Amino acid sequence: MMLHHEAIWTIAVLATAGVIIRPFRVPEWVWAVTGAVLLVLTGLIPFSMAGAGILKGDDVYLFLIGMMLLSETAQANGLFEWIAAWAVDHAAGSMVKLFTLVYLAGVLVTTFMSNDATAVVLTPAVLAVATRARADPLPLLFACALIANAASFVLPVSNPANLVLYDGALPALGSWMVSFALPSLMAIIMTYLVLRVTERKHLSQRCASQVDVTPLTRGGMAAFGGIVLTATLLMTFSALDRPLGLPTALAGIATALGVSALARRSPFALARNISWGVLPLVAGLFVLVAAIDSTGLVGHVAQLLKEAARTDPATAAFGSGTLLAFVSNIMNNLPAGLIASEAVAQAHAPQLMVDNLLIGVDLGPNLSVTGSLATILWLQVIRRGGEDVGFLQFLKVGALAMPAALFTALGARLLIG
């Protein structure tokens, strides 16, 4: 039995490492799927367990499909580029104002469309406008990367990891806002202040005060309307304590079809540009976590959480959130969140602990480029745009920004009680 467990752990660790490191530039989803398939083919887990793991993520898959369709529709119709160009014009040559406007745009996009939308869609638009405005792109790119995680628990829809940690059973919107309104506000403010300090030399420069702004097309306006309607729909479903996956998918499909018809474009062109690999990636990770759960690790973690919560609930909540934040940078926050979700379900952990774990899994990735899928995708986007940020370069900023936002947000959640 011990060798059986060791084999599962070996495959799970290697697959997770492949997702994070991407050896030979092989896509992340290939490593996750390969690991899951190997677990089944070697008989380490039964096919039924793998199937149950895959089906467990149905709401997450639907959520991601809807968000990717919305993001690509907005991208294809120039909405994000228009917003970024508008920000340059209103910055009036001030890098500080431009940085602040980009940061606020990131807050809005992350809050209502998810952190992946900020990392993948807003980032290339900001990079393009920074180039046209002859502005130093580095602080603007850091703003996109860090706000994608710092604002990712303003609403339940702001990060797919939120659905994962709560195992699809998200708190009602009113309860969510009571728990996270203040912590998320503190995380956003602290991240902004740290970036202002760490990037002060870059922000002291000037940029062009005006760039050519292409008028927003009817397709772009329709995409914006679809995003607003989707956000309203999701907040309504969240307030009613209903699953978010299906309404998100339907809203994304309806927006993509409607805008494509209005712009007289084929919706299949939108579909071809979407990174569909994120779906098998998530499915593979669900299978890997199911396999790890079978080794008894999750049960052991659940027992530790239960004992800690019984001894000192406040300290246990703060400590578990902090630990998960750092663990997320070792194994990526999606599998870390999946394991935490299983553990808190088995431990019947108190709400305070679950909330602090969510803060940790959302803010932890701001420490390094390996922390979340959104940050990894952000790095790929800026490299395609001719920029690059090394591991240590990101860590120098993240080592200040992540702990400041994390401890402030966790402290704020404890004050709420």
Short mmCIF file of C-alpha atoms in Angstrom, two decimals:
data_model
loop_
_atom_site.label_atom_id
_atom_site.label_comp_id
_atom_site.label_asym_id
_atom_site.label_seq_id
_atom_site.Cartn_x
_atom_site.Cartn_y
_atom_site.Cartn_z
CA MET A 1 0.00 0.00 0.00
CA MET A 2 2.87 2.38 0.81
CA LEU A 3 4.43 1.84 -2.63
CA HIS A 4 1.00 2.40 -4.17
CA HIS A 5 0.71 5.77 -2.45
CA GLU A 6 4.27 6.73 -3.35
CA ALA A 7 3.58 6.01 -7.02
CA ILE A 8 0.49 8.23 -6.95
CA TRP A 9 2.46 11.01 -5.31
CA THR A 10 5.31 10.68 -7.82
CA ILE A 11 2.98 11.00 -10.81
CA ALA A 12 1.02 13.85 -9.20
CA VAL A 13 4.17 15.82 -8.33
CA LEU A 14 5.72 15.34 -11.78
CA ALA A 15 2.48 16.31 -13.53
CA THR A 16 2.10 19.43 -11.37
CA ALA A 17 5.74 20.35 -11.99
CA GLY A 18 5.10 20.00 -15.73
CA VAL A 19 2.11 22.34 -15.46
CA ILE A 20 4.20 24.98 -13.69
CA ILE A 21 7.53 24.66 -15.55
CA ARG A 22 6.23 23.62 -19.00
CA PRO A 23 9.32 21.61 -20.08
CA PHE A 24 10.03 21.76 -23.82
CA ARG A 25 7.25 24.39 -24.04
CA VAL A 26 4.64 21.65 -23.95
CA PRO A 27 1.25 23.20 -22.98
CA GLU A 28 0.19 23.00 -19.34
CA TRP A 29 -2.89 20.88 -20.07
CA VAL A 30 -0.82 18.11 -21.67
CA TRP A 31 1.08 17.50 -18.42
CA ALA A 32 -2.09 17.47 -16.29
CA VAL A 33 -3.92 15.13 -18.67
CA THR A 34 -0.87 12.86 -19.06
CA GLY A 35 -0.62 12.52 -15.29
CA ALA A 36 -4.32 11.70 -14.98
CA VAL A 37 -4.18 9.13 -17.79
CA LEU A 38 -1.11 7.46 -16.30
CA LEU A 39 -2.85 7.09 -12.94
CA VAL A 40 -5.69 5.20 -14.64
CA LEU A 41 -3.59 3.12 -17.06
CA THR A 42 -1.25 1.92 -14.30
CA GLY A 43 -4.21 0.89 -12.16
CA LEU A 44 -3.28 3.29 -9.37
CA ILE A 45 -6.80 4.68 -9.39
CA PRO A 46 -9.95 3.15 -10.92
CA PHE A 47 -11.56 4.72 -13.96
CA SER A 48 -14.66 5.47 -11.88
CA MET A 49 -12.60 7.65 -9.52
CA ALA A 50 -11.12 9.58 -12.46
CA GLY A 51 -14.58 10.03 -13.97
CA ALA A 52 -15.99 11.28 -10.67
CA GLY A 53 -13.10 13.73 -10.37
CA ILE A 54 -13.73 15.09 -13.87
CA LEU A 55 -17.48 15.45 -13.31
CA LYS A 56 -16.88 17.28 -10.06
CA GLY A 57 -15.62 20.27 -12.03
CA ASP A 58 -18.69 20.71 -14.24
CA ASP A 59 -19.63 24.14 -12.83
CA VAL A 60 -16.03 25.35 -13.16
CA TYR A 61 -15.84 24.26 -16.83
CA LEU A 62 -19.07 26.08 -17.66
CA PHE A 63 -17.88 29.19 -15.84
CA LEU A 64 -14.60 29.20 -17.75
CA ILE A 65 -16.33 28.66 -21.12
CA GLY A 66 -18.57 31.66 -20.55
CA MET A 67 -15.76 33.91 -19.35
CA MET A 68 -13.45 32.96 -22.22
CA LEU A 69 -16.18 33.68 -24.76
CA LEU A 70 -16.91 37.06 -23.19
CA SER A 71 -13.22 37.96 -23.06
CA GLU A 72 -12.51 36.96 -26.64
CA THR A 73 -15.60 38.76 -27.90
CA ALA A 74 -14.49 41.97 -26.16
CA GLN A 75 -10.95 41.52 -27.48
CA ALA A 76 -12.00 40.87 -31.07
CA ASN A 77 -14.21 43.96 -31.12
CA GLY A 78 -11.61 46.33 -29.68
CA LEU A 79 -13.26 47.03 -26.34
CA PHE A 80 -10.17 46.57 -24.20
CA GLU A 81 -7.91 48.53 -26.54
CA TRP A 82 -10.43 51.37 -26.52
CA ILE A 83 -10.48 51.39 -22.70
CA ALA A 84 -6.68 51.38 -22.53
CA ALA A 85 -6.36 54.20 -25.08
CA TRP A 86 -8.95 56.20 -23.18
CA ALA A 87 -6.80 55.77 -20.07
CA VAL A 88 -3.73 57.18 -21.88
CA ASP A 89 -5.62 60.25 -23.06
CA HIS A 90 -6.95 60.95 -19.57
CA ALA A 91 -3.52 60.47 -17.98
CA ALA A 92 -2.41 63.71 -19.67
CA GLY A 93 1.23 62.66 -19.89
CA SER A 94 1.50 61.52 -16.25
CA MET A 95 2.79 58.00 -15.70
CA VAL A 96 1.29 58.01 -12.20
CA LYS A 97 -2.16 58.82 -13.57
CA LEU A 98 -1.77 56.26 -16.36
CA PHE A 99 -0.68 53.62 -13.86
CA THR A 100 -3.63 54.42 -11.60
CA LEU A 101 -6.13 54.27 -14.45
CA VAL A 102 -4.74 50.94 -15.69
CA TYR A 103 -4.86 49.61 -12.13
CA LEU A 104 -8.51 50.69 -11.76
CA ALA A 105 -9.34 49.13 -15.13
CA GLY A 106 -7.77 45.91 -13.83
CA VAL A 107 -9.92 46.11 -10.70
CA LEU A 108 -13.09 46.38 -12.79
CA VAL A 109 -12.16 43.65 -15.28
CA THR A 110 -11.06 41.25 -12.54
CA THR A 111 -14.11 41.94 -10.39
CA PHE A 112 -16.70 41.36 -13.09
CA MET A 113 -14.90 39.07 -15.58
CA SER A 114 -12.30 37.12 -13.55
CA ASN A 115 -8.55 37.37 -13.07
CA ASP A 116 -7.88 35.38 -16.24
CA ALA A 117 -9.54 38.13 -18.31
CA THR A 118 -7.24 40.75 -16.79
CA ALA A 119 -4.12 38.64 -17.33
CA VAL A 120 -4.90 37.45 -20.84
CA VAL A 121 -7.02 40.16 -22.45
CA LEU A 122 -6.32 43.47 -20.71
CA THR A 123 -2.55 42.94 -20.57
CA PRO A 124 -1.86 42.91 -24.34
CA ALA A 125 -4.08 45.98 -24.76
CA VAL A 126 -2.15 47.83 -22.05
CA LEU A 127 1.17 46.75 -23.59
CA ALA A 128 0.14 48.00 -27.03
CA VAL A 129 -1.02 51.38 -25.71
CA ALA A 130 2.11 51.77 -23.55
CA THR A 131 4.20 51.28 -26.66
CA ARG A 132 2.22 53.87 -28.63
CA ALA A 133 2.39 56.31 -25.71
CA ARG A 134 6.17 55.81 -25.41
CA ALA A 135 5.62 54.83 -21.78
CA ASP A 136 7.71 52.42 -19.72
CA PRO A 137 5.49 49.30 -19.80
CA LEU A 138 6.93 47.59 -16.69
CA PRO A 139 4.82 49.23 -13.94
CA LEU A 140 1.70 48.90 -16.10
CA LEU A 141 2.38 45.20 -16.68
CA PHE A 142 2.97 44.62 -12.97
CA ALA A 143 -0.33 46.39 -12.31
CA CYS A 144 -2.13 43.92 -14.60
CA ALA A 145 -0.45 40.90 -13.03
CA LEU A 146 -0.93 41.80 -9.39
CA ILE A 147 -4.43 43.26 -9.53
CA ALA A 148 -5.56 40.10 -11.32
CA ASN A 149 -5.04 38.31 -8.01
CA ALA A 150 -5.53 41.15 -5.50
CA ALA A 151 -9.08 41.86 -6.73
CA SER A 152 -9.98 38.23 -7.32
CA PHE A 153 -12.22 37.85 -4.27
CA VAL A 154 -14.25 41.05 -4.55
CA LEU A 155 -17.06 38.91 -5.99
CA PRO A 156 -17.52 35.14 -6.23
CA VAL A 157 -17.11 35.41 -10.03
CA SER A 158 -13.76 37.21 -9.83
CA ASN A 159 -11.67 34.02 -9.79
CA PRO A 160 -12.48 30.43 -10.83
CA ALA A 161 -10.49 29.33 -7.76
CA ASN A 162 -13.34 30.71 -5.64
CA LEU A 163 -15.67 28.10 -7.10
CA VAL A 164 -13.05 25.43 -6.52
CA LEU A 165 -12.40 26.22 -2.86
CA TYR A 166 -16.08 26.33 -1.98
CA ASP A 167 -16.65 23.16 -4.03
CA GLY A 168 -19.26 24.97 -6.15
CA ALA A 169 -21.39 25.85 -3.09
CA LEU A 170 -20.55 29.54 -2.93
CA PRO A 171 -21.99 31.68 -0.12
CA ALA A 172 -24.89 33.97 -1.05
CA LEU A 173 -23.80 37.35 -2.39
CA GLY A 174 -24.86 39.18 0.77
CA SER A 175 -22.83 36.85 2.99
CA TRP A 176 -19.90 37.08 0.56
CA MET A 177 -19.84 40.87 0.73
CA VAL A 178 -19.99 40.84 4.53
CA SER A 179 -16.98 38.52 4.65
CA PHE A 180 -14.85 39.93 1.84
CA ALA A 181 -15.76 43.56 1.09
CA LEU A 182 -13.27 45.00 3.60
CA PRO A 183 -10.49 42.39 3.11
CA SER A 184 -10.62 42.75 -0.69
CA LEU A 185 -10.57 46.56 -0.44
CA MET A 186 -7.52 46.39 1.83
CA ALA A 187 -5.77 43.96 -0.54
CA ILE A 188 -6.39 46.26 -3.51
CA ILE A 189 -5.17 49.35 -1.66
CA MET A 190 -2.06 47.70 -0.19
CA THR A 191 -1.06 46.20 -3.53
CA TYR A 192 -1.42 49.61 -5.18
CA LEU A 193 0.66 51.35 -2.51
CA VAL A 194 3.46 48.76 -2.68
CA LEU A 195 3.58 49.01 -6.48
CA ARG A 196 3.69 52.80 -6.27
CA VAL A 197 6.75 52.53 -4.01
CA THR A 198 8.59 49.72 -5.83
CA GLU A 199 7.99 51.28 -9.28
CA ARG A 200 8.51 54.92 -8.25
CA LYS A 201 11.53 55.42 -10.55
CA HIS A 202 9.60 54.20 -13.58
CA LEU A 203 6.53 56.22 -12.60
CA SER A 204 8.53 59.44 -12.32
CA GLN A 205 8.94 59.50 -16.10
CA ARG A 206 6.60 61.14 -18.60
CA CYS A 207 4.58 59.55 -21.37
CA ALA A 208 2.76 60.82 -24.43
CA SER A 209 -0.31 62.81 -23.49
CA GLN A 210 -2.41 61.61 -26.41
CA VAL A 211 -2.71 58.61 -28.72
CA ASP A 212 -4.98 57.89 -31.63
CA VAL A 213 -8.21 56.41 -30.31
CA THR A 214 -10.18 54.26 -32.70
CA PRO A 215 -13.91 54.89 -32.12
CA LEU A 216 -15.65 52.04 -30.40
CA THR A 217 -17.56 49.98 -32.95
CA ARG A 218 -21.12 48.74 -32.57
CA GLY A 219 -19.63 45.33 -31.88
CA GLY A 220 -17.49 46.78 -29.09
CA MET A 221 -20.47 48.55 -27.53
CA ALA A 222 -22.52 45.37 -27.78
CA ALA A 223 -19.70 43.38 -26.15
CA PHE A 224 -19.62 45.90 -23.31
CA GLY A 225 -23.39 45.55 -22.93
CA GLY A 226 -23.03 41.78 -22.83
CA ILE A 227 -20.41 42.02 -20.11
CA VAL A 228 -22.57 44.34 -18.00
CA LEU A 229 -25.63 42.12 -18.42
CA THR A 230 -23.57 39.02 -17.59
CA ALA A 231 -22.18 40.65 -14.45
CA THR A 232 -25.70 41.60 -13.39
CA LEU A 233 -26.93 38.09 -14.09
CA LEU A 234 -24.13 36.50 -12.09
CA MET A 235 -24.61 38.80 -9.13
CA THR A 236 -28.32 37.94 -9.18
CA PHE A 237 -27.65 34.20 -9.27
CA SER A 238 -25.06 34.60 -6.53
CA ALA A 239 -27.56 36.52 -4.38
CA LEU A 240 -30.01 33.65 -4.89
CA ASP A 241 -27.29 31.15 -3.91
CA ARG A 242 -27.51 29.39 -7.28
CA PRO A 243 -24.64 27.78 -9.27
CA LEU A 244 -22.84 30.25 -11.54
CA GLY A 245 -21.45 27.94 -14.23
CA LEU A 246 -24.49 27.47 -16.48
CA PRO A 247 -25.65 31.13 -16.51
CA THR A 248 -22.08 32.23 -17.25
CA ALA A 249 -21.78 29.80 -20.16
CA LEU A 250 -25.16 30.77 -21.60
CA ALA A 251 -24.41 34.47 -21.25
CA GLY A 252 -21.03 34.04 -22.94
CA ILE A 253 -22.52 32.04 -25.81
CA ALA A 254 -25.37 34.52 -26.31
CA THR A 255 -22.98 37.50 -26.27
CA ALA A 256 -20.55 35.86 -28.70
CA LEU A 257 -23.32 34.90 -31.15
CA GLY A 258 -25.12 38.24 -30.89
CA VAL A 259 -22.01 40.40 -31.28
CA SER A 260 -20.70 38.24 -34.12
CA ALA A 261 -24.00 38.63 -35.98
CA LEU A 262 -23.96 42.40 -35.39
CA ALA A 263 -20.36 42.68 -36.58
CA ARG A 264 -21.02 40.26 -39.46
CA ARG A 265 -18.25 37.95 -38.36
CA SER A 266 -18.19 34.22 -37.94
CA PRO A 267 -18.47 33.13 -34.30
CA PHE A 268 -16.17 30.23 -35.18
CA ALA A 269 -13.31 32.74 -35.56
CA LEU A 270 -13.83 33.69 -31.91
CA ALA A 271 -13.87 30.06 -30.86
CA ARG A 272 -10.59 29.34 -32.69
CA ASN A 273 -8.76 32.05 -30.72
CA ILE A 274 -9.81 30.79 -27.29
CA SER A 275 -7.32 28.82 -25.20
CA TRP A 276 -9.50 25.75 -24.79
CA GLY A 277 -6.62 23.88 -23.19
CA VAL A 278 -7.60 25.37 -19.82
CA LEU A 279 -10.56 22.96 -19.68
CA PRO A 280 -8.57 19.68 -19.89
CA LEU A 281 -6.01 21.32 -17.59
CA VAL A 282 -8.63 21.82 -14.88
CA ALA A 283 -10.10 18.36 -15.51
CA GLY A 284 -6.66 16.77 -15.19
CA LEU A 285 -6.00 18.62 -11.94
CA PHE A 286 -9.34 17.42 -10.53
CA VAL A 287 -8.27 13.83 -11.25
CA LEU A 288 -4.84 14.37 -9.67
CA VAL A 289 -6.45 15.76 -6.52
CA ALA A 290 -8.88 12.83 -6.38
CA ALA A 291 -5.90 10.47 -6.54
CA ILE A 292 -4.06 12.36 -3.80
CA ASP A 293 -7.20 12.24 -1.68
CA SER A 294 -7.16 8.44 -1.99
CA THR A 295 -3.73 8.33 -0.30
CA GLY A 296 -5.17 9.75 2.91
CA LEU A 297 -3.28 13.04 2.78
CA VAL A 298 -6.41 15.17 2.58
CA GLY A 299 -7.85 13.32 5.56
CA HIS A 300 -4.69 14.02 7.54
CA VAL A 301 -4.83 17.71 6.62
CA ALA A 302 -8.51 17.79 7.54
CA GLN A 303 -7.71 16.34 10.97
CA LEU A 304 -5.04 18.99 11.56
CA LEU A 305 -7.48 21.75 10.55
CA LYS A 306 -10.14 20.34 12.85
CA GLU A 307 -7.78 20.20 15.84
CA ALA A 308 -6.39 23.67 15.17
CA ALA A 309 -9.87 25.18 14.85
CA ARG A 310 -10.93 23.56 18.11
CA THR A 311 -7.87 24.89 19.98
CA ASP A 312 -7.72 28.52 18.73
CA PRO A 313 -10.07 29.33 15.84
CA ALA A 314 -8.73 32.83 15.07
CA THR A 315 -5.07 31.83 15.08
CA ALA A 316 -5.83 28.67 13.10
CA ALA A 317 -7.73 30.67 10.47
CA PHE A 318 -4.93 33.23 10.10
CA GLY A 319 -2.21 30.56 10.03
CA SER A 320 -3.98 28.27 7.55
CA GLY A 321 -4.63 31.18 5.16
CA THR A 322 -0.99 32.24 5.36
CA LEU A 323 0.32 28.71 4.83
CA LEU A 324 -1.94 28.10 1.81
CA ALA A 325 -0.80 31.40 0.27
CA PHE A 326 2.83 30.23 0.25
CA VAL A 327 2.00 26.63 -0.72
CA SER A 328 0.16 28.00 -3.76
CA ASN A 329 3.49 29.19 -5.15
CA ILE A 330 4.99 25.72 -4.83
CA MET A 331 2.22 23.74 -6.49
CA ASN A 332 0.06 26.47 -8.15
CA ASN A 333 -3.08 27.76 -6.47
CA LEU A 334 -5.58 25.66 -8.45
CA PRO A 335 -4.45 22.24 -7.17
CA ALA A 336 -3.72 23.83 -3.78
CA GLY A 337 -7.28 25.15 -3.69
CA LEU A 338 -8.68 21.78 -4.73
CA ILE A 339 -6.86 20.03 -1.88
CA ALA A 340 -7.92 22.72 0.61
CA SER A 341 -11.52 22.35 -0.58
CA GLU A 342 -11.50 18.61 0.11
CA ALA A 343 -9.85 19.14 3.50
CA VAL A 344 -12.28 21.77 4.77
CA ALA A 345 -15.24 19.66 3.60
CA GLN A 346 -13.98 16.68 5.60
CA ALA A 347 -13.03 18.81 8.61
CA HIS A 348 -16.31 20.73 8.63
CA ALA A 349 -14.11 23.78 9.15
CA PRO A 350 -15.68 26.97 10.52
CA GLN A 351 -16.57 29.73 8.07
CA LEU A 352 -13.76 31.99 9.30
CA MET A 353 -11.15 29.38 8.41
CA VAL A 354 -12.66 28.71 4.98
CA ASP A 355 -12.76 32.45 4.23
CA ASN A 356 -9.13 32.90 5.26
CA LEU A 357 -8.11 29.95 3.10
CA LEU A 358 -9.82 31.61 0.15
CA ILE A 359 -7.92 34.85 0.80
CA GLY A 360 -4.69 32.85 0.91
CA VAL A 361 -5.34 30.93 -2.31
CA ASP A 362 -6.31 34.14 -4.15
CA LEU A 363 -3.56 36.47 -2.88
CA GLY A 364 -0.74 33.94 -2.53
CA PRO A 365 0.04 33.83 -6.29
CA ASN A 366 1.20 37.46 -6.20
CA LEU A 367 4.46 36.22 -4.71
CA SER A 368 5.81 34.53 -7.85
CA VAL A 369 5.08 33.83 -11.52
CA THR A 370 4.32 30.17 -10.71
CA GLY A 371 1.50 30.95 -8.25
CA SER A 372 -1.52 30.87 -10.53
CA LEU A 373 -2.57 30.01 -14.04
CA ALA A 374 -3.48 33.66 -14.60
CA THR A 375 0.07 34.80 -13.80
CA ILE A 376 1.60 32.11 -16.01
CA LEU A 377 -0.66 33.22 -18.86
CA TRP A 378 0.25 36.86 -18.18
CA LEU A 379 3.93 35.98 -18.54
CA GLN A 380 3.27 34.26 -21.87
CA VAL A 381 1.33 37.29 -23.12
CA ILE A 382 4.06 39.82 -22.35
CA ARG A 383 6.73 37.58 -23.88
CA ARG A 384 4.75 37.47 -27.11
CA GLY A 385 4.67 41.27 -26.93
CA GLY A 386 8.47 41.51 -26.72
CA GLU A 387 8.72 42.06 -22.94
CA ASP A 388 9.85 39.70 -20.22
CA VAL A 389 9.90 39.56 -16.44
CA GLY A 390 12.25 37.05 -14.84
CA PHE A 391 11.42 34.90 -11.82
CA LEU A 392 13.64 36.92 -9.48
CA GLN A 393 12.47 40.23 -10.93
CA PHE A 394 8.85 39.30 -10.18
CA LEU A 395 9.81 37.90 -6.77
CA LYS A 396 11.41 41.21 -5.72
CA VAL A 397 8.09 42.94 -6.18
CA GLY A 398 5.94 40.02 -5.03
CA ALA A 399 7.92 39.52 -1.81
CA LEU A 400 6.75 42.98 -0.73
CA ALA A 401 3.31 43.18 -2.33
CA MET A 402 1.95 39.72 -1.46
CA PRO A 403 2.65 39.63 2.32
CA ALA A 404 1.50 43.24 2.77
CA ALA A 405 -1.83 42.55 1.05
CA LEU A 406 -2.22 39.07 2.56
CA PHE A 407 -1.66 40.00 6.21
CA THR A 408 -3.80 43.12 5.88
CA ALA A 409 -6.66 41.20 4.27
CA LEU A 410 -6.46 38.31 6.76
CA GLY A 411 -6.40 40.80 9.65
CA ALA A 412 -9.42 42.61 8.22
CA ARG A 413 -11.33 39.31 7.97
CA LEU A 414 -10.52 38.51 11.61
CA LEU A 415 -11.83 41.93 12.69
CA ILE A 416 -15.15 41.18 11.01
CA GLY A 417 -15.43 38.04 13.12
#
